[in-house]
Short mmCIF file of N, CA and C and ligand atoms in Angstrom, two decimals:
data_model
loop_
_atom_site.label_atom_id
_atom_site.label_comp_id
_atom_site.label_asym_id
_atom_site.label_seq_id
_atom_site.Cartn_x
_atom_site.Cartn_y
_atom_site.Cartn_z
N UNK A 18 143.92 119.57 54.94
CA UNK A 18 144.41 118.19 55.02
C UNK A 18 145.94 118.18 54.98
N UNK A 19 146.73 117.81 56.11
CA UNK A 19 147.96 117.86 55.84
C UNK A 19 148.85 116.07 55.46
N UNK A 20 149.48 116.87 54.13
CA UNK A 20 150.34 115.50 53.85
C UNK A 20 150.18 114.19 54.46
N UNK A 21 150.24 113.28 53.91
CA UNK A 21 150.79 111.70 54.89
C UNK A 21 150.18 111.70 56.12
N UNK A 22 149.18 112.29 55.86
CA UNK A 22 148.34 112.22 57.45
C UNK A 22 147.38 111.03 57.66
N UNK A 23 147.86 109.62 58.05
CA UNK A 23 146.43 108.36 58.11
C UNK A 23 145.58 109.47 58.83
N UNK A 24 145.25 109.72 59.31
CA UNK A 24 143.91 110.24 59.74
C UNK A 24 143.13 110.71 59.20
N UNK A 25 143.93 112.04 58.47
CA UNK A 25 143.49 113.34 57.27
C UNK A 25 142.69 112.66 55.65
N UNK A 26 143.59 110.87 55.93
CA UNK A 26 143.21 110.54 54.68
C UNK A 26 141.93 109.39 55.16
N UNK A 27 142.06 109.09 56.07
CA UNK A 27 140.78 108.37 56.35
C UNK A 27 139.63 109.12 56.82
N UNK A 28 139.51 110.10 56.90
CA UNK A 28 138.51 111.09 57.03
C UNK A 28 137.76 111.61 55.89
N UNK A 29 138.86 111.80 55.42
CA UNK A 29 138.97 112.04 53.30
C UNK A 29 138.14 110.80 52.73
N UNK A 30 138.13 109.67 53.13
CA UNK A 30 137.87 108.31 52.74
C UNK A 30 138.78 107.75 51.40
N UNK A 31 140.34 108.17 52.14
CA UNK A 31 141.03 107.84 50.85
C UNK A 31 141.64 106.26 51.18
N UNK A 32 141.53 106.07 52.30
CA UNK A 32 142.04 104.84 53.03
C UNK A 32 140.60 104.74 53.69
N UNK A 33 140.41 103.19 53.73
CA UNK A 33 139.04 102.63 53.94
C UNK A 33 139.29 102.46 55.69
N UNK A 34 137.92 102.89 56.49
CA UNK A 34 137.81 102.30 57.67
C UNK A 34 136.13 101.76 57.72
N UNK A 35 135.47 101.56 58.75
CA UNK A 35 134.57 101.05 59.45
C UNK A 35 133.95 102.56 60.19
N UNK A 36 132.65 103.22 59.25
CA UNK A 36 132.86 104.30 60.01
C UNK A 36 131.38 104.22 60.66
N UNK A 37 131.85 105.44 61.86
CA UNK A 37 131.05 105.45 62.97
C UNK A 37 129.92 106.83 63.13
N UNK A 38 130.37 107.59 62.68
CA UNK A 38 129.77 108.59 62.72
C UNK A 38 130.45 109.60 61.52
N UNK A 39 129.75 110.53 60.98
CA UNK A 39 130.30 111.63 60.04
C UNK A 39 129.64 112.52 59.90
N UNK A 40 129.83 113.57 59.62
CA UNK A 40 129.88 115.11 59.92
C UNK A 40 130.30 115.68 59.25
N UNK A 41 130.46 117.43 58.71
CA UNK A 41 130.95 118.60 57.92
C UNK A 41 132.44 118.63 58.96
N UNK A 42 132.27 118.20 60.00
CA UNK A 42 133.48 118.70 60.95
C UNK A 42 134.16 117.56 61.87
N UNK A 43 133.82 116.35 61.63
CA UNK A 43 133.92 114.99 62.52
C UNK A 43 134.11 114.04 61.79
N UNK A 44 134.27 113.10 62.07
CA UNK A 44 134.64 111.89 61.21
C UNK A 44 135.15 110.37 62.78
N UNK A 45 134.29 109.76 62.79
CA UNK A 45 134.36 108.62 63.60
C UNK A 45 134.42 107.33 63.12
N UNK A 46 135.49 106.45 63.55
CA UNK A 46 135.84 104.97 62.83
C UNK A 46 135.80 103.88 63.84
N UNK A 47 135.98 102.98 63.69
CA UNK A 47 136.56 101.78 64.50
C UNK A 47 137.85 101.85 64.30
N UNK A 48 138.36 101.10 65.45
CA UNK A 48 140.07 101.06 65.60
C UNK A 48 140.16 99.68 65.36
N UNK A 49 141.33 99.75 64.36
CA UNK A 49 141.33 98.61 63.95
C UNK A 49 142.11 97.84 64.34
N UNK A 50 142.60 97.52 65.56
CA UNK A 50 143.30 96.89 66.56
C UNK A 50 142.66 97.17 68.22
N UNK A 51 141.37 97.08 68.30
CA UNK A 51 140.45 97.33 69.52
C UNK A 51 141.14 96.74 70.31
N UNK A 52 141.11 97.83 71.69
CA UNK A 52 141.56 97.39 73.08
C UNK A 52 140.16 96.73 73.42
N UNK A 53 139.36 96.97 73.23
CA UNK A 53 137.93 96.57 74.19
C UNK A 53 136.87 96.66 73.07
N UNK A 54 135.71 95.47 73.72
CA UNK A 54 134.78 95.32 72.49
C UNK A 54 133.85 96.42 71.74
N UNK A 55 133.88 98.05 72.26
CA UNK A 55 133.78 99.10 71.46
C UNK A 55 135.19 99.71 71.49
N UNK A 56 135.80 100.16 70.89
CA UNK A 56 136.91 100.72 70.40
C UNK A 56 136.68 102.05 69.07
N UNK A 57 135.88 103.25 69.53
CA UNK A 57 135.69 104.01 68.24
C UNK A 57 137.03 105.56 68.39
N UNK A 58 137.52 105.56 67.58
CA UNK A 58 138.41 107.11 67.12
C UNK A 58 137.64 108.22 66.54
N UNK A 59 137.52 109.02 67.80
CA UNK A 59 137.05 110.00 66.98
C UNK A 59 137.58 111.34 66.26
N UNK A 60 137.74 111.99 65.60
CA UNK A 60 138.72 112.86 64.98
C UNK A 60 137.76 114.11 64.29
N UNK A 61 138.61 115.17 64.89
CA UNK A 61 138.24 116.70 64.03
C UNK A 61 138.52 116.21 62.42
N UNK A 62 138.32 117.16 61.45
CA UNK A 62 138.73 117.01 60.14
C UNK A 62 139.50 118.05 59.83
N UNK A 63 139.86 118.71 60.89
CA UNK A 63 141.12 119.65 61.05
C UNK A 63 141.91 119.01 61.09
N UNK A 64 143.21 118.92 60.65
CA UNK A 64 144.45 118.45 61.00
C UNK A 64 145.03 119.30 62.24
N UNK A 65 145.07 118.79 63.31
CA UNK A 65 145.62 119.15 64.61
C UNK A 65 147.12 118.01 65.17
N UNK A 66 147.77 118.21 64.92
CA UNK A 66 149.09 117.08 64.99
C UNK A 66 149.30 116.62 66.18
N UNK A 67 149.17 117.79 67.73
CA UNK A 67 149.11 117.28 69.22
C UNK A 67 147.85 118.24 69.84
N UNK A 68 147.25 117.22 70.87
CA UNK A 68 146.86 118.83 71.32
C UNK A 68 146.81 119.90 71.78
N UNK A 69 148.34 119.68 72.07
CA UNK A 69 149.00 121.28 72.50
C UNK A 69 149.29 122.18 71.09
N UNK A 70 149.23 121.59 70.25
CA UNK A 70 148.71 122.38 68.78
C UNK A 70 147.73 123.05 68.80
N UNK A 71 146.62 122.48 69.79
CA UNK A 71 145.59 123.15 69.43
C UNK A 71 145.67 124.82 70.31
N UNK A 72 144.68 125.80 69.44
CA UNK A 72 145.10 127.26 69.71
C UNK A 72 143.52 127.42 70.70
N UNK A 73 142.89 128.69 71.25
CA UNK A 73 141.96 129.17 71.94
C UNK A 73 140.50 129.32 70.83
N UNK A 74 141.00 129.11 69.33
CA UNK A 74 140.21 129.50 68.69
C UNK A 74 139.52 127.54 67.76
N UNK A 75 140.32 126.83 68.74
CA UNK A 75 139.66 125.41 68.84
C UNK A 75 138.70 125.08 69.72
N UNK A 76 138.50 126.27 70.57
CA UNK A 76 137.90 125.73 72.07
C UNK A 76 136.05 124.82 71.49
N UNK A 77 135.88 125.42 70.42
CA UNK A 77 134.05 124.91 70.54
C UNK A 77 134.87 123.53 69.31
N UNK A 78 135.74 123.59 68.86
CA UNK A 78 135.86 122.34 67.81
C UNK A 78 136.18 120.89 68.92
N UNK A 79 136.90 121.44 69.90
CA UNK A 79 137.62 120.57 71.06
C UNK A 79 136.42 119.86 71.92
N UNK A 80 135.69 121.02 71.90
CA UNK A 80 133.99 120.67 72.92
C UNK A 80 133.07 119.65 72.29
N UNK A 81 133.25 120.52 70.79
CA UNK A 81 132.34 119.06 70.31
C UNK A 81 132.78 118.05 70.21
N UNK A 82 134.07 117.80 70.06
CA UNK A 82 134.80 116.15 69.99
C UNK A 82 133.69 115.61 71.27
N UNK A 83 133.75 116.31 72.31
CA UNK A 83 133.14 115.49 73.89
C UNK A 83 131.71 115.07 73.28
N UNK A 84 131.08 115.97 73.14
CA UNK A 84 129.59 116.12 72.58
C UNK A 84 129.43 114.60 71.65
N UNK A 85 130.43 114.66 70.41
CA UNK A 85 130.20 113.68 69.44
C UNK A 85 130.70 112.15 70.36
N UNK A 86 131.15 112.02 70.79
CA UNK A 86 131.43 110.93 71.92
C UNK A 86 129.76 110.51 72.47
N UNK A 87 129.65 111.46 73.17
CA UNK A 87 128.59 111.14 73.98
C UNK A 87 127.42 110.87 72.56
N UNK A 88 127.44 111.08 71.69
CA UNK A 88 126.12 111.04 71.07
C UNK A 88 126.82 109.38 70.39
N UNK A 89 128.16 108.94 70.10
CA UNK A 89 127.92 107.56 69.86
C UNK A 89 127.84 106.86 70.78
N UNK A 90 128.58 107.01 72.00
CA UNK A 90 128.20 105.97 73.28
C UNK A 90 126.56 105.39 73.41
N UNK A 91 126.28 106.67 72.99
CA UNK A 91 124.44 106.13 73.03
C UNK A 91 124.27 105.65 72.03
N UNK A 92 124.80 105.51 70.94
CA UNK A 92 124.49 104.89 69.72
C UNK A 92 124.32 103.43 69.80
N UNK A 93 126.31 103.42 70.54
CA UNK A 93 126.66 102.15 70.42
C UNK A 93 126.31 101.51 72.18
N UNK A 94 125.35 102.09 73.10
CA UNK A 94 124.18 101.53 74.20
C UNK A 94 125.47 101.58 75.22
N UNK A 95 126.09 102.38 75.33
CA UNK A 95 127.63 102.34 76.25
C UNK A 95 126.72 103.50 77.02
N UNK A 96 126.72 102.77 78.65
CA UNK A 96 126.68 104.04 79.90
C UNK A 96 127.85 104.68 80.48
N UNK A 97 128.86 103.24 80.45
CA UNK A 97 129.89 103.39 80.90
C UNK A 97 131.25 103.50 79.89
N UNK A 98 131.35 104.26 80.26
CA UNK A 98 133.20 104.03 79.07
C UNK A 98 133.82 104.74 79.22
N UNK A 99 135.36 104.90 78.43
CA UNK A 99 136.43 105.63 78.64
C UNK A 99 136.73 106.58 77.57
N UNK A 100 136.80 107.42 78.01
CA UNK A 100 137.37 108.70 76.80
C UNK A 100 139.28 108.91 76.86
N UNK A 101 139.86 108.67 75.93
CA UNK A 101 141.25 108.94 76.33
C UNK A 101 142.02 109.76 75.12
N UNK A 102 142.85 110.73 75.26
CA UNK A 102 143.56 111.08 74.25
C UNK A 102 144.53 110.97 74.65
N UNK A 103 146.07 110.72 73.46
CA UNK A 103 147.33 110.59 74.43
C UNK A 103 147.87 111.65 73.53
N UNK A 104 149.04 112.09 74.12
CA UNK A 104 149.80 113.06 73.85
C UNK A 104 150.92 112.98 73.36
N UNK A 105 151.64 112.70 72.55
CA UNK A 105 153.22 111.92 72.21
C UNK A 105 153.78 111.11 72.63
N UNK A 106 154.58 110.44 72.06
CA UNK A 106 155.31 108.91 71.91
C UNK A 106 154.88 108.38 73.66
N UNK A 107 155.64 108.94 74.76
CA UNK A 107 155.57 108.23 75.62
C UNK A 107 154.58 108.20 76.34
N UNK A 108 153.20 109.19 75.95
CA UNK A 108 151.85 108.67 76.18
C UNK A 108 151.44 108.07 75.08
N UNK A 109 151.76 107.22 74.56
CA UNK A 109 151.09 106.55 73.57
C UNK A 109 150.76 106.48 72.73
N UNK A 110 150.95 108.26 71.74
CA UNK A 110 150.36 108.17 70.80
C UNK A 110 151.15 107.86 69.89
N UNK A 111 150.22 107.32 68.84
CA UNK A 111 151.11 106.42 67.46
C UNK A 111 151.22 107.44 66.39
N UNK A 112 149.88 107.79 66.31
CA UNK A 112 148.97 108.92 64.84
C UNK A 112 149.06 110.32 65.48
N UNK A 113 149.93 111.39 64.25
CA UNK A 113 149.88 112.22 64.99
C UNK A 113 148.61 113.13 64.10
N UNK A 114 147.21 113.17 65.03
CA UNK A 114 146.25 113.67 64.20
C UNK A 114 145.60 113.50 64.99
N UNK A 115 145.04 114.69 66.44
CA UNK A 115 144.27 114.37 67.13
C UNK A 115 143.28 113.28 67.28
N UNK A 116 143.05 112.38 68.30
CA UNK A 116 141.63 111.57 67.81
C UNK A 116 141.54 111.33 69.42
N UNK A 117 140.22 111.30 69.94
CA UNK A 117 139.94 110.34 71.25
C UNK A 117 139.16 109.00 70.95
N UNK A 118 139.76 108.28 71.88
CA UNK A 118 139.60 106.82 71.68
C UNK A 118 137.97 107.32 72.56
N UNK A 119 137.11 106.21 72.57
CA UNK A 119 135.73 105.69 72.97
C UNK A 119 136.27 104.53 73.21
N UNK A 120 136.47 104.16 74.77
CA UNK A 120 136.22 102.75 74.77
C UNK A 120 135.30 102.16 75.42
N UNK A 121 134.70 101.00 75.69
CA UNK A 121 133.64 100.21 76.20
C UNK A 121 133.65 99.02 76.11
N UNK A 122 132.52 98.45 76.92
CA UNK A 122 132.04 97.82 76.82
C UNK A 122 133.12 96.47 77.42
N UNK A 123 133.75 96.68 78.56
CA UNK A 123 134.34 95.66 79.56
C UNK A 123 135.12 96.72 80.84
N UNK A 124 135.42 96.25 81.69
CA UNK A 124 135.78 97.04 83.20
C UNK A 124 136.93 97.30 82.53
N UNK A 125 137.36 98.60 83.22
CA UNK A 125 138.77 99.44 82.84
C UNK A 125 139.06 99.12 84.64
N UNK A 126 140.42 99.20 84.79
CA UNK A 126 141.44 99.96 85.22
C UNK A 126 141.75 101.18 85.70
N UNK A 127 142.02 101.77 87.19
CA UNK A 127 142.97 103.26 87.02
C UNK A 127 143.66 103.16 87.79
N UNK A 128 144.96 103.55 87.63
CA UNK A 128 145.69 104.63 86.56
C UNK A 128 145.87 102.96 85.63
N UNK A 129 145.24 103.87 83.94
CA UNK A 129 146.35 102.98 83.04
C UNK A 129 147.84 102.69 82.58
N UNK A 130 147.93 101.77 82.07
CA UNK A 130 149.42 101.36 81.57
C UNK A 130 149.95 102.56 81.22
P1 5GP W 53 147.23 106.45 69.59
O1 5GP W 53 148.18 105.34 69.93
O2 5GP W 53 147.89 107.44 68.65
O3 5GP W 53 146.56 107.11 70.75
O4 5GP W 53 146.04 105.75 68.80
C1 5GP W 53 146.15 105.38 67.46
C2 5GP W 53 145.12 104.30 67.23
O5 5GP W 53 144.91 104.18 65.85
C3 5GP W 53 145.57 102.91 67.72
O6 5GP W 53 144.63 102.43 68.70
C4 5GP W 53 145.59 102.07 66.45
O7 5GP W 53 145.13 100.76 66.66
C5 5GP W 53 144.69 102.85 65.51
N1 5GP W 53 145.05 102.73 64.12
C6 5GP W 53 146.30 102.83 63.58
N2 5GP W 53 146.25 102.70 62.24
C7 5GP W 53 144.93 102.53 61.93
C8 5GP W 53 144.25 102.33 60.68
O8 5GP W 53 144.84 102.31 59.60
N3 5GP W 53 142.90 102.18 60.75
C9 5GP W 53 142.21 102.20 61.93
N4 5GP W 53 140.90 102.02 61.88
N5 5GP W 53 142.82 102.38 63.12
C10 5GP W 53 144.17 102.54 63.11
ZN1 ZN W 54 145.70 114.78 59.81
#
């Protein structure tokens, strides 16, 4: 768990979310500022800061992030949706603590904003 990490600590359940799924190795929430009427974060419980952090010896931790996606989309009855991770400030990201967004459940857009 690294320092001052919102992620590290909402995984921890030291800061309260809305959670979605949980795991020995996963940890899934609601976003609590949803772009779209499913909006779930999903996150390793590794602390990974970008994912060009991540090394060759992430490859099956990285795979299952996809895997755990697909097993809430069906949870939450989503055929269709968006998987997105961003990569630093000027892709978007806010939190630096790997997570892919799940979104659903209204028409997307491509290319996004
Ligand atoms: P990023 O911009 O890094 O790709 O995504 C960060 C996401 O985390 C944003 O969509 C933002 O709304 C969400 N977020 C930020 N702080 C919190 C929080 O304290 N709780 C929850 N549930 N989501 C958060
Ligand atoms: Zn972290």
């Amino acid at each position: 768990m690294a320092e001052n990490c919102l992620f590290c600590k909402i995984a921890a359940g030291e800061i309260p979310s809305t959670q979605v799924y949980s795991d020995d190795t996963y940890y899934a929430f609601r976003d609590i500022n949803p772009g779209a009427p499913t909006h779930v974060l999903i996150v390793p419980r590794k602390h990974i800061a970008r994912i060009t952090d991540a090394d060759p010896g992430d490859a099956e931790l990285l795979g299952g992030l996809m895997l755990i996606a697909n097993k809430i989309a069906a949870q939450e009855h989503l055929t269709d949706f968006r998987l997105a991770l961003n990569c630093g400030p000027h892709a978007g990201q806010s939190v630096f603590h790997i997570h892919l967004h799940l979104m659903g459940g209204r028409d997307f857009s491509w290319p996004p904003g």
